[in-house]
PDB file of C-alpha atoms in Angstrom:
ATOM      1  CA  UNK A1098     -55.897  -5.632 -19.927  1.00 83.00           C
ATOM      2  CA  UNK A1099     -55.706  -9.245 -20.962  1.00 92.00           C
ATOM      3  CA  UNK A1100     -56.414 -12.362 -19.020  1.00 92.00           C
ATOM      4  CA  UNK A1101     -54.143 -14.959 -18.398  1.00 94.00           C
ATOM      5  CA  UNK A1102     -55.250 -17.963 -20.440  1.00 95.00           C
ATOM      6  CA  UNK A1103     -56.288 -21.294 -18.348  1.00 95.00           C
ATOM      7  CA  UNK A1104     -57.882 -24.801 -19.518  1.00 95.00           C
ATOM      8  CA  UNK A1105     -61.464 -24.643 -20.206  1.00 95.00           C
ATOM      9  CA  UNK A1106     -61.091 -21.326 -21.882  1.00 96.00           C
ATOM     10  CA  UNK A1107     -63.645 -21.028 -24.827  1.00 98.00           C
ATOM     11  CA  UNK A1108     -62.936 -20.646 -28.654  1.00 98.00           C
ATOM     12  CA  UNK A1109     -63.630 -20.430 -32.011  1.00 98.00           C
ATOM     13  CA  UNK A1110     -62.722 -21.017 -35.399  1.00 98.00           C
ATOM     14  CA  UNK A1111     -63.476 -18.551 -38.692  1.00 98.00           C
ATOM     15  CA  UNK A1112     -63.567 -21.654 -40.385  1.00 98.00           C
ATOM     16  CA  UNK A1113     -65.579 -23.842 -38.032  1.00 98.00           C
ATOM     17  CA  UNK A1114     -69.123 -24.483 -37.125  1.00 97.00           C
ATOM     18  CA  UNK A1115     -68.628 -24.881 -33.088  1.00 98.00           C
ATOM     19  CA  UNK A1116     -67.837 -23.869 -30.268  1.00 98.00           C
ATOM     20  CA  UNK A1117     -64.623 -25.746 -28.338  1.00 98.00           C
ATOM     21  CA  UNK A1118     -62.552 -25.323 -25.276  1.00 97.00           C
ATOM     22  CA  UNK A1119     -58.461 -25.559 -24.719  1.00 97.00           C
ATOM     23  CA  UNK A1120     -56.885 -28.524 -23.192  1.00 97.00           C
ATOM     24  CA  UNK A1121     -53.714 -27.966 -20.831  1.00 96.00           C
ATOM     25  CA  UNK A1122     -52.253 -30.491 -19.628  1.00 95.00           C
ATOM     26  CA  UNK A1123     -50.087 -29.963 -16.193  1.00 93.00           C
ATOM     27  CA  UNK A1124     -46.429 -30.168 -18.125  1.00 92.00           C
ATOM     28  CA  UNK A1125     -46.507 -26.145 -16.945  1.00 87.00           C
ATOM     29  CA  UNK A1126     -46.504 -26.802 -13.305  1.00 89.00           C
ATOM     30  CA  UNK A1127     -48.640 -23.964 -13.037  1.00 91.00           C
ATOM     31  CA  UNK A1128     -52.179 -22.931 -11.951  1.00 90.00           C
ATOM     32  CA  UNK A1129     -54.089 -20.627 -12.335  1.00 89.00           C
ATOM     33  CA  UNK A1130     -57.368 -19.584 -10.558  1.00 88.00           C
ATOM     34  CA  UNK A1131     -57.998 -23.212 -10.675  1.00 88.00           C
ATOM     35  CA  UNK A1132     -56.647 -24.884 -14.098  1.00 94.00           C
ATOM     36  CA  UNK A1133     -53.771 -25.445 -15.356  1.00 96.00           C
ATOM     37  CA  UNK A1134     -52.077 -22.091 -16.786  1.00 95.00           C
ATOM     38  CA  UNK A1135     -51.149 -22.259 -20.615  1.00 96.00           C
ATOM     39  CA  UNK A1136     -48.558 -20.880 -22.265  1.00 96.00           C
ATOM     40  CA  UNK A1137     -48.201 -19.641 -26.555  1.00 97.00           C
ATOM     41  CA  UNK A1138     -46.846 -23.542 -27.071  1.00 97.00           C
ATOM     42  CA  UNK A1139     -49.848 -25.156 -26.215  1.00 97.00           C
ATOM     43  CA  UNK A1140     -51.269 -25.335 -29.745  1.00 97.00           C
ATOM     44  CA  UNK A1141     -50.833 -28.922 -30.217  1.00 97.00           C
ATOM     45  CA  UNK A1142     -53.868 -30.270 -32.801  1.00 98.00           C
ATOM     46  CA  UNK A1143     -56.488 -32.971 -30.761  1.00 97.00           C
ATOM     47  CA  UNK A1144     -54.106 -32.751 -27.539  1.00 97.00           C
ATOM     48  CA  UNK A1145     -54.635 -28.790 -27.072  1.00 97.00           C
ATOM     49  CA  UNK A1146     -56.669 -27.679 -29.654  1.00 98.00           C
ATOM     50  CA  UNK A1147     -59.810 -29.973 -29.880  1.00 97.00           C
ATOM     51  CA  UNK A1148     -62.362 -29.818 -33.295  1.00 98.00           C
ATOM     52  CA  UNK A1149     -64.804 -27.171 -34.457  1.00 98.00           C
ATOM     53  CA  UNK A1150     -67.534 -29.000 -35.429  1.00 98.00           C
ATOM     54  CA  UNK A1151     -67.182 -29.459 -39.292  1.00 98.00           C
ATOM     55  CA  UNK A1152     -65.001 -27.348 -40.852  1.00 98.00           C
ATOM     56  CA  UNK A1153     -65.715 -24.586 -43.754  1.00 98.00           C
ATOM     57  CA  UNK A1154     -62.511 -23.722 -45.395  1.00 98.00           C
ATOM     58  CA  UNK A1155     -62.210 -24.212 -49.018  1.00 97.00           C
ATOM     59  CA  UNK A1156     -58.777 -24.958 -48.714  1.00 97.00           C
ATOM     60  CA  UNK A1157     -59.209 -27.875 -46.496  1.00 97.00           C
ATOM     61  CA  UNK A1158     -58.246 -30.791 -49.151  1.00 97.00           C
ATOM     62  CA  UNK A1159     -61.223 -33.041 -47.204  1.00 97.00           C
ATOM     63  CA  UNK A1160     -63.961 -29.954 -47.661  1.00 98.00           C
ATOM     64  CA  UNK A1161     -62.550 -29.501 -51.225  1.00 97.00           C
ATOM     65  CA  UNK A1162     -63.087 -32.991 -52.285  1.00 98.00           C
ATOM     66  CA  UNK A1163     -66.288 -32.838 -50.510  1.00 98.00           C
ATOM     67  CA  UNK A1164     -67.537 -29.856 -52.440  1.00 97.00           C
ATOM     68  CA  UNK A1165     -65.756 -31.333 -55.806  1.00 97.00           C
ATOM     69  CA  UNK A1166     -68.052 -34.498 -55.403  1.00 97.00           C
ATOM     70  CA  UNK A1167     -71.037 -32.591 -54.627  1.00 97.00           C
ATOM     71  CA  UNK A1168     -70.467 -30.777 -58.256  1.00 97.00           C
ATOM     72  CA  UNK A1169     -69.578 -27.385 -56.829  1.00 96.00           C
ATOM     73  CA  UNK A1170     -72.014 -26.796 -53.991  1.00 97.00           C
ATOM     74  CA  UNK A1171     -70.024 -26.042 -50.314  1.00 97.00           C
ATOM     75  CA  UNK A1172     -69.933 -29.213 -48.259  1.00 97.00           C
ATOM     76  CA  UNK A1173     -68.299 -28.765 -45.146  1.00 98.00           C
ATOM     77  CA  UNK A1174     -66.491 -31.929 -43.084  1.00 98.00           C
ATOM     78  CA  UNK A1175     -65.539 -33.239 -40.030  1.00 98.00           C
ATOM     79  CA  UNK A1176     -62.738 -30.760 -38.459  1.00 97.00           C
ATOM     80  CA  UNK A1177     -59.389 -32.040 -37.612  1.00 97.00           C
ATOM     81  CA  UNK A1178     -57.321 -28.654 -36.632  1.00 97.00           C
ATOM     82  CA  UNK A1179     -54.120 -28.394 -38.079  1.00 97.00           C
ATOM     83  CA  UNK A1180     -52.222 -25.892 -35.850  1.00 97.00           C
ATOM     84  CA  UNK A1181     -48.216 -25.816 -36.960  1.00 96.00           C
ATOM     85  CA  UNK A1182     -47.855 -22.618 -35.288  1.00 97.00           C
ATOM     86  CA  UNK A1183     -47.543 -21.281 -31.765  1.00 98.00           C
ATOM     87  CA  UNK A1184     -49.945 -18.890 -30.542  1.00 98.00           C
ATOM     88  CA  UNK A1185     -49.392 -15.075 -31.391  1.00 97.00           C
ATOM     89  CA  UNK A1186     -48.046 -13.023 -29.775  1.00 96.00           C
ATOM     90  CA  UNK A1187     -48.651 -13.859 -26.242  1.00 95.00           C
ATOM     91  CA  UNK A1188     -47.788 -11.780 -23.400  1.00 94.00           C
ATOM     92  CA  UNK A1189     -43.275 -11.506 -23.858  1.00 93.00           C
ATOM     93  CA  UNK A1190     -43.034 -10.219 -20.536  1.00 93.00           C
ATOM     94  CA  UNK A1191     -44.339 -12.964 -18.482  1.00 93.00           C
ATOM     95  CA  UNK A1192     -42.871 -16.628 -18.910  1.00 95.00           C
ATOM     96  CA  UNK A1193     -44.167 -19.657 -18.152  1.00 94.00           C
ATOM     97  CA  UNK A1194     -41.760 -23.060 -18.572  1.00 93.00           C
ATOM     98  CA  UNK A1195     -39.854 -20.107 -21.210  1.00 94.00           C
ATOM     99  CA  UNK A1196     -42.206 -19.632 -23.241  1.00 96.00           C
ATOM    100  CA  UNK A1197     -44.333 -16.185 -23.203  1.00 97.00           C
ATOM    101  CA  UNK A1198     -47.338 -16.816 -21.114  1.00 96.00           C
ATOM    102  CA  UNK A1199     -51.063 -16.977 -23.377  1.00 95.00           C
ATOM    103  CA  UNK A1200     -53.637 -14.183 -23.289  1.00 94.00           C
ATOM    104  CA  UNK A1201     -57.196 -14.062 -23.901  1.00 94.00           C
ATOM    105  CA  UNK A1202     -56.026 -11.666 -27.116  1.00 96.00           C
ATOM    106  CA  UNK A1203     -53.671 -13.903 -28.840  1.00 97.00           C
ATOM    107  CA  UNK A1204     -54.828 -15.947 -31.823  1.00 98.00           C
ATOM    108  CA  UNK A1205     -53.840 -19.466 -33.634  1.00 98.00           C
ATOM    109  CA  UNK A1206     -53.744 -20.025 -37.103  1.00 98.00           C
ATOM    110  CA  UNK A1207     -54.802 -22.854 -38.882  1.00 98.00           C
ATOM    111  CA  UNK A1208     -53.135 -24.621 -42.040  1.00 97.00           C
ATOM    112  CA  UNK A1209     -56.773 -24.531 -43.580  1.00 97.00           C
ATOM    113  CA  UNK A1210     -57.117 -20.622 -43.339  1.00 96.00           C
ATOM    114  CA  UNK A1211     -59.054 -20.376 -39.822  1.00 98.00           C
ATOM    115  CA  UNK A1212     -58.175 -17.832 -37.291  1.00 98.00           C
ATOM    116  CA  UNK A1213     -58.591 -19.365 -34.006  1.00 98.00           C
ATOM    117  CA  UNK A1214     -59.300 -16.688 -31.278  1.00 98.00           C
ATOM    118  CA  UNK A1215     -60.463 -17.307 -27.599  1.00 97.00           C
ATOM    119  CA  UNK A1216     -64.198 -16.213 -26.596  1.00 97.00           C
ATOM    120  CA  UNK A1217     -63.513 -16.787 -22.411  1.00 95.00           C
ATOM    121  CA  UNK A1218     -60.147 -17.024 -21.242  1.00 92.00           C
ATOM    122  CA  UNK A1219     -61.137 -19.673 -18.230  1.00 89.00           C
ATOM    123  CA  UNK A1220     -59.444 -17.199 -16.053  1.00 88.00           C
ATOM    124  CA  UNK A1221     -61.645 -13.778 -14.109  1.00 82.00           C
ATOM    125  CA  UNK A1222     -58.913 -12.251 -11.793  1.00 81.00           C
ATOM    126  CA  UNK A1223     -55.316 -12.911 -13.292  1.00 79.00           C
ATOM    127  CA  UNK A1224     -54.591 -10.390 -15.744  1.00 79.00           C
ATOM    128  CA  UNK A1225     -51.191 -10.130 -17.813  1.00 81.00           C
ATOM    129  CA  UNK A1226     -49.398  -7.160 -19.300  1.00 74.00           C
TER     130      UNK A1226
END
C-alpha cells in the first residue's frame, strides 16, 4: 500500500545526476508524521521540486547547445526542473486542500523528458489507498 507523501521525501530524476528531496510548504494545513503533508499540486519547479544535479536529457535546449558546442559529444548542465504538470495519479480518494492527496507511487514529468519518481516518501506509518 502506498505512503502518504511528506516534505523531505527523496527523489530522482531519469534525466538527472542527483539525488533531491520535496519541498512543502504549510499552504496544506496539514501534517503528517511530522512534515507538512503534500498533495499532486505541489510540483512547482525550485519552490517544490528542487534540481538534480546536472541534467542529461538531450532535449534540454541548455544540454543540447552544450553538446552542439562540444561537436557532438554528451555534455550535461546545470538542472533547472521544468515541471508543468501535476503529479500522477495520486491517491483520488483522499483529498487534501481538493486536490488528491500524493503517494510514494505517483510520478512527475518533466518538459525535458525526465520521469521524476520518489525513492522515500518522508512518511513510515500513514499509508493511503
Amino acid at each position: 500500500m502506498p505512503n502518504q507523501v511528506s516534505m523531505g521525501a527523496m527523489m530522482t530524476c531519469t534525466m538527472g545526476a542527483a539525488p533531491s528531496s520535496l519541498v512543502v510548504l504549510p499552504k496544506n494545513k496539514v501534517l503528517c508524521e511530522g512534515p507538512p503533508a503534500a498533495n499532486i499540486m505541489d510540483h512547482v519547479p525550485m519552490v517544490n521540486i528542487l534540481p538534480f544535479g546536472v541534467c542529461m536529457s538531450p532535449a534540454n535546449p541548455v544540454v543540447a547547445a552544450a553538446t552542439a558546442a562540444a561537436l557532438g559529444v554528451l555534455t550535461p548542465m546545470p538542472c533547472i526542473p521544468a515541471t508543468a504538470a501535476p503529479w500522477v495519479p495520486g491517491a483520488p480518494t483522499v483529498l487534501l486542500a481538493n486536490m488528491p492527496t500524493l503517494d510514494n507511487v505517483s510520478k512527475c514529468m518533466c518538459n525535458w523528458g525526465g520521469v521524476i519518481q520518489f525513492t522515500t516518501s518522508g512518511t513510515v506509518k500513514t499509508q493511503v489507498p
